[in-house]
Amino acid sequence: MAGGTSGQVQKYVLVDAGGTIVDVNLTGFFTGLEAGTYTPYAINYREDEDPTVSNFLIPGEPIQVVLDGQSGTGHLAGVCYTTCAAPAGYMVEPCYSVGSTVFSDLDNDGVYEQADGENGIMG
């Protein structure tokens, strides 16, 4: 469990643009994501005092229940936990492969310029 001697659990939650929880883990490292826009959250709570928090940190469920609890409404009203969100809009772009001409970029401008001696590299 992430956390220190305070006994708090810190779970990282990744939420898609529609407000649905995509993944939850203890590292904050998310893999295998589809292209899209996401918001990461760090949620801290004492598992021994507030076990109900983890009942709402489930992929496929809405994050709104957790956010409502922080504002004092809904199922988690009155539960002691903190939620920290990074700025919305983290983008995951599709993966691309390298193709075509591989060359030595002699002038480091990112442009293939055969006339300037930047020849393709075989193989």
Coordinates of N, CA and C in Angstrom, one line a residue:
M1 N 0.8 -1.2 0.0 CA 0.0 0.0 0.0 C 0.9 1.2 0.0
A2 N 0.5 2.2 -0.8 CA 1.3 3.4 -0.8 C 0.9 4.2 0.5
G3 N 1.8 5.0 0.9 CA 1.5 5.7 2.2 C 2.6 5.6 3.1
G4 N 2.5 6.2 4.2 CA 3.6 6.2 5.2 C 3.2 5.6 6.5
T5 N 3.8 6.1 7.5 CA 3.5 5.6 8.9 C 2.1 6.0 9.4
S6 N 1.5 6.9 8.7 CA 0.2 7.4 9.1 C -0.9 6.3 8.9
G7 N -0.6 5.3 8.2 CA -1.6 4.2 7.9 C -2.5 4.5 6.8
Q8 N -2.3 5.6 6.1 CA -3.1 5.9 4.9 C -2.8 5.1 3.7
V9 N -3.8 4.8 3.0 CA -3.7 4.2 1.7 C -3.7 5.3 0.6
Q10 N -2.9 5.2 -0.4 CA -3.0 6.1 -1.5 C -3.2 5.3 -2.7
K11 N -4.4 5.5 -3.4 CA -4.6 4.8 -4.6 C -4.7 5.8 -5.7
Y12 N -4.2 5.4 -6.8 CA -4.3 6.3 -8.0 C -5.4 5.8 -8.9
V13 N -6.2 6.7 -9.4 CA -7.4 6.4 -10.2 C -7.3 7.2 -11.5
L14 N -7.5 6.5 -12.6 CA -7.5 7.2 -13.9 C -8.9 7.2 -14.4
V15 N -9.4 8.4 -14.8 CA -10.7 8.6 -15.2 C -10.8 9.1 -16.7
D16 N -11.7 8.5 -17.5 CA -11.8 9.0 -18.8 C -12.6 10.3 -18.9
A17 N -12.7 10.8 -20.1 CA -13.3 12.1 -20.4 C -14.8 12.1 -20.0
G18 N -15.4 10.9 -20.0 CA -16.8 10.8 -19.6 C -17.0 10.6 -18.1
G19 N -16.0 10.6 -17.3 CA -16.1 10.5 -15.8 C -16.1 9.1 -15.3
T20 N -15.8 8.1 -16.1 CA -15.8 6.7 -15.7 C -14.4 6.3 -15.3
I21 N -14.3 5.6 -14.2 CA -13.0 5.1 -13.7 C -12.5 4.0 -14.7
V22 N -11.3 4.2 -15.2 CA -10.7 3.3 -16.2 C -9.8 2.3 -15.5
D23 N -9.0 2.8 -14.5 CA -8.0 1.9 -13.8 C -7.8 2.5 -12.4
V24 N -7.4 1.6 -11.5 CA -7.0 1.9 -10.1 C -5.8 1.1 -9.7
N25 N -4.8 1.8 -9.2 CA -3.6 1.0 -8.7 C -2.9 1.8 -7.6
L26 N -1.8 1.2 -7.1 CA -1.1 1.8 -6.1 C 0.2 2.5 -6.5
T27 N 0.4 2.5 -7.9 CA 1.7 3.1 -8.4 C 1.5 4.4 -9.2
G28 N 0.3 4.5 -9.8 CA 0.1 5.7 -10.6 C 0.6 5.5 -12.0
F29 N 1.0 4.3 -12.3 CA 1.6 4.0 -13.7 C 0.5 3.2 -14.4
F30 N 0.0 3.8 -15.5 CA -1.1 3.1 -16.2 C -0.6 2.7 -17.6
T31 N -0.9 1.5 -18.0 CA -0.5 1.0 -19.3 C -1.7 0.4 -20.0
G32 N -1.4 0.2 -21.3 CA -2.5 -0.4 -22.1 C -3.7 0.4 -22.4
L33 N -3.5 1.7 -22.4 CA -4.6 2.7 -22.5 C -4.9 2.9 -24.0
E34 N -6.2 3.0 -24.3 CA -6.6 3.4 -25.6 C -6.4 4.9 -25.7
A35 N -6.3 5.4 -27.0 CA -6.1 6.8 -27.2 C -7.3 7.6 -26.6
G36 N -7.0 8.7 -26.0 CA -8.1 9.5 -25.4 C -7.6 10.5 -24.4
T37 N -8.5 11.1 -23.7 CA -8.2 12.2 -22.7 C -8.5 11.6 -21.3
Y38 N -7.6 11.7 -20.4 CA -7.8 11.2 -19.0 C -7.5 12.2 -17.9
T39 N -8.0 12.0 -16.8 CA -7.7 12.8 -15.6 C -7.2 11.8 -14.5
P40 N -6.0 11.9 -14.0 CA -5.5 11.1 -12.9 C -5.9 11.7 -11.5
Y41 N -6.2 10.9 -10.6 CA -6.5 11.3 -9.2 C -5.6 10.5 -8.2
A42 N -5.3 11.1 -7.1 CA -4.6 10.4 -6.0 C -5.6 10.5 -4.9
I43 N -6.0 9.4 -4.3 CA -7.0 9.4 -3.3 C -6.4 8.7 -2.1
N44 N -6.4 9.5 -1.0 CA -5.8 9.0 0.3 C -6.9 8.8 1.3
Y45 N -6.8 7.7 2.0 CA -7.8 7.4 3.1 C -7.2 6.4 4.0
R46 N -7.7 6.3 5.2 CA -7.3 5.2 6.2 C -8.3 4.1 6.0
E47 N -7.7 3.0 5.5 CA -8.5 1.8 5.2 C -9.2 1.2 6.4
D48 N -8.5 1.3 7.5 CA -9.1 0.7 8.7 C -10.3 1.6 9.3
E49 N -10.3 2.9 8.9 CA -11.4 3.7 9.4 C -12.5 3.9 8.3
D50 N -12.1 4.0 7.1 CA -13.0 4.3 6.0 C -13.0 3.3 4.9
P51 N -13.3 2.0 5.1 CA -13.2 1.0 4.1 C -14.1 1.2 2.9
T52 N -15.2 2.0 3.2 CA -16.2 2.2 2.1 C -15.6 2.9 0.9
V53 N -14.5 3.7 1.1 CA -14.0 4.5 0.0 C -13.6 3.5 -1.2
S54 N -12.9 2.4 -0.8 CA -12.4 1.5 -1.9 C -13.6 0.8 -2.6
N55 N -14.8 0.8 -2.0 CA -15.9 0.2 -2.6 C -16.4 1.0 -3.8
F56 N -15.9 2.3 -3.9 CA -16.3 3.1 -5.0 C -15.2 3.4 -6.0
L57 N -14.0 2.8 -5.8 CA -12.9 2.9 -6.7 C -12.7 1.7 -7.6
I58 N -13.7 1.5 -8.4 CA -13.8 0.3 -9.2 C -13.9 0.7 -10.7
P59 N -13.0 0.1 -11.6 CA -13.1 0.4 -13.0 C -14.5 0.1 -13.5
G60 N -15.0 1.1 -14.4 CA -16.3 1.0 -14.9 C -17.3 1.8 -14.1
E61 N -17.0 2.2 -12.9 CA -17.9 3.0 -12.1 C -17.6 4.5 -12.3
P62 N -18.6 5.3 -12.0 CA -18.3 6.8 -12.1 C -17.5 7.3 -11.0
I63 N -16.6 8.3 -11.3 CA -15.8 9.0 -10.3 C -16.7 10.0 -9.5
Q64 N -17.8 10.3 -10.0 CA -18.7 11.4 -9.4 C -19.0 11.1 -8.0
V65 N -19.3 9.8 -7.7 CA -19.6 9.4 -6.3 C -18.5 9.9 -5.3
V66 N -17.3 9.7 -5.7 CA -16.1 10.0 -4.9 C -16.0 11.6 -4.8
L67 N -16.2 12.2 -5.9 CA -16.1 13.7 -5.9 C -17.3 14.3 -5.1
D68 N -18.5 13.7 -5.2 CA -19.6 14.2 -4.4 C -19.3 14.0 -2.9
G69 N -18.7 12.9 -2.5 CA -18.3 12.7 -1.1 C -17.4 13.8 -0.6
Q70 N -16.5 14.2 -1.4 CA -15.6 15.3 -1.0 C -16.3 16.6 -0.8
S71 N -17.4 16.8 -1.5 CA -18.2 18.0 -1.3 C -19.3 17.8 -0.2
G72 N -19.3 16.7 0.5 CA -20.2 16.4 1.6 C -21.6 15.9 1.2
T73 N -21.7 15.3 0.0 CA -23.0 14.8 -0.4 C -22.8 13.3 -0.9
G74 N -23.9 12.6 -1.0 CA -23.9 11.2 -1.5 C -23.4 10.2 -0.5
H75 N -23.1 9.0 -1.0 CA -22.7 7.8 -0.2 C -21.5 8.0 0.6
L76 N -20.6 8.9 0.2 CA -19.3 9.1 1.0 C -19.3 10.4 1.8
A77 N -20.5 11.0 1.9 CA -20.5 12.2 2.8 C -20.1 11.9 4.2
G78 N -19.2 12.7 4.7 CA -18.8 12.4 6.1 C -17.6 11.5 6.3
V79 N -17.2 10.8 5.2 CA -16.1 9.9 5.2 C -14.8 10.8 5.1
C80 N -13.8 10.4 5.9 CA -12.5 11.2 5.9 C -11.6 10.7 4.8
Y81 N -11.4 11.4 3.8 CA -10.4 11.1 2.8 C -10.1 12.4 2.0
T82 N -9.0 12.3 1.2 CA -8.7 13.5 0.4 C -8.5 13.0 -1.1
T83 N -8.9 13.8 -2.0 CA -8.8 13.5 -3.4 C -8.0 14.7 -4.1
C84 N -6.9 14.3 -4.8 CA -6.1 15.3 -5.5 C -6.2 15.0 -6.9
A85 N -6.6 15.9 -7.8 CA -6.7 15.6 -9.2 C -5.6 16.5 -9.9
A86 N -5.0 15.8 -10.9 CA -4.1 16.6 -11.7 C -4.9 17.3 -12.7
P87 N -4.4 18.3 -13.4 CA -5.2 19.0 -14.4 C -5.8 18.0 -15.4
A88 N -7.0 18.2 -15.8 CA -7.6 17.4 -16.8 C -7.0 17.6 -18.2
G89 N -7.1 16.6 -19.0 CA -6.6 16.7 -20.3 C -5.3 16.0 -20.7
Y90 N -4.9 15.0 -19.8 CA -3.8 14.2 -20.2 C -4.2 13.4 -21.4
M91 N -3.4 13.5 -22.4 CA -3.7 12.8 -23.7 C -2.9 11.5 -23.8
V92 N -3.5 10.5 -24.3 CA -2.8 9.3 -24.7 C -3.0 9.2 -26.2
E93 N -1.9 9.2 -26.9 CA -2.0 9.2 -28.4 C -1.7 7.8 -28.9
P94 N -2.3 7.4 -30.0 CA -2.0 6.1 -30.6 C -0.6 5.9 -30.9
C95 N -0.1 4.7 -30.8 CA 1.3 4.4 -31.1 C 1.5 4.3 -32.6
Y96 N 2.6 4.8 -33.0 CA 3.0 4.8 -34.4 C 4.3 4.0 -34.6
S97 N 4.5 3.5 -35.8 CA 5.8 2.8 -36.0 C 6.6 3.6 -37.0
V98 N 7.9 3.4 -36.9 CA 8.9 4.1 -37.8 C 8.9 3.3 -39.1
G99 N 8.8 4.1 -40.2 CA 8.9 3.5 -41.5 C 9.6 4.4 -42.5
S100 N 9.7 3.9 -43.7 CA 10.3 4.7 -44.7 C 11.8 4.9 -44.6
T101 N 12.3 6.1 -44.7 CA 13.7 6.3 -44.7 C 14.3 6.6 -43.3
V102 N 15.3 5.8 -42.9 CA 16.0 6.2 -41.7 C 17.3 6.8 -42.1
F103 N 17.6 8.0 -41.5 CA 18.7 8.8 -42.0 C 19.5 9.4 -40.8
S104 N 20.7 9.8 -41.0 CA 21.5 10.5 -40.1 C 21.2 12.0 -40.2
D105 N 20.6 12.6 -39.2 CA 20.2 14.0 -39.3 C 21.4 14.9 -38.9
L106 N 22.2 15.2 -39.8 CA 23.5 15.9 -39.6 C 23.3 17.3 -39.0
D107 N 22.3 18.0 -39.4 CA 22.1 19.3 -38.8 C 21.0 19.4 -37.8
N108 N 20.5 18.2 -37.3 CA 19.6 18.1 -36.2 C 18.3 19.0 -36.3
D109 N 17.8 19.0 -37.6 CA 16.5 19.8 -37.8 C 15.3 18.9 -38.0
G110 N 15.5 17.6 -38.0 CA 14.4 16.7 -38.1 C 13.9 16.5 -39.5
V111 N 14.6 17.0 -40.5 CA 14.1 17.0 -41.9 C 15.2 16.2 -42.7
Y112 N 14.7 15.3 -43.5 CA 15.6 14.5 -44.4 C 16.0 15.4 -45.6
E113 N 17.3 15.7 -45.6 CA 17.8 16.6 -46.7 C 19.0 15.9 -47.4
Q114 N 18.6 15.1 -48.4 CA 19.6 14.3 -49.1 C 20.7 15.3 -49.8
A115 N 20.3 16.4 -50.2 CA 21.2 17.4 -50.9 C 22.2 17.9 -49.9
D116 N 22.0 17.8 -48.6 CA 22.9 18.3 -47.6 C 23.8 17.1 -47.0
G117 N 23.7 16.0 -47.7 CA 24.6 14.8 -47.3 C 23.9 13.9 -46.3
E118 N 22.6 14.1 -46.0 CA 21.9 13.2 -45.1 C 21.4 12.0 -45.8
N119 N 22.2 11.0 -46.0 CA 21.9 9.9 -46.7 C 21.1 8.9 -45.9
G120 N 20.3 8.0 -46.5 CA 19.6 7.0 -45.8 C 20.5 6.0 -45.3
I121 N 20.1 5.3 -44.2 CA 20.9 4.3 -43.5 C 20.4 2.9 -44.0
M122 N 21.2 2.1 -44.5 CA 20.8 0.8 -45.0 C 20.3 -0.1 -43.9
G123 N 19.3 -1.0 -44.2 CA 18.9 -2.0 -43.2 C 17.9 -1.5 -42.2

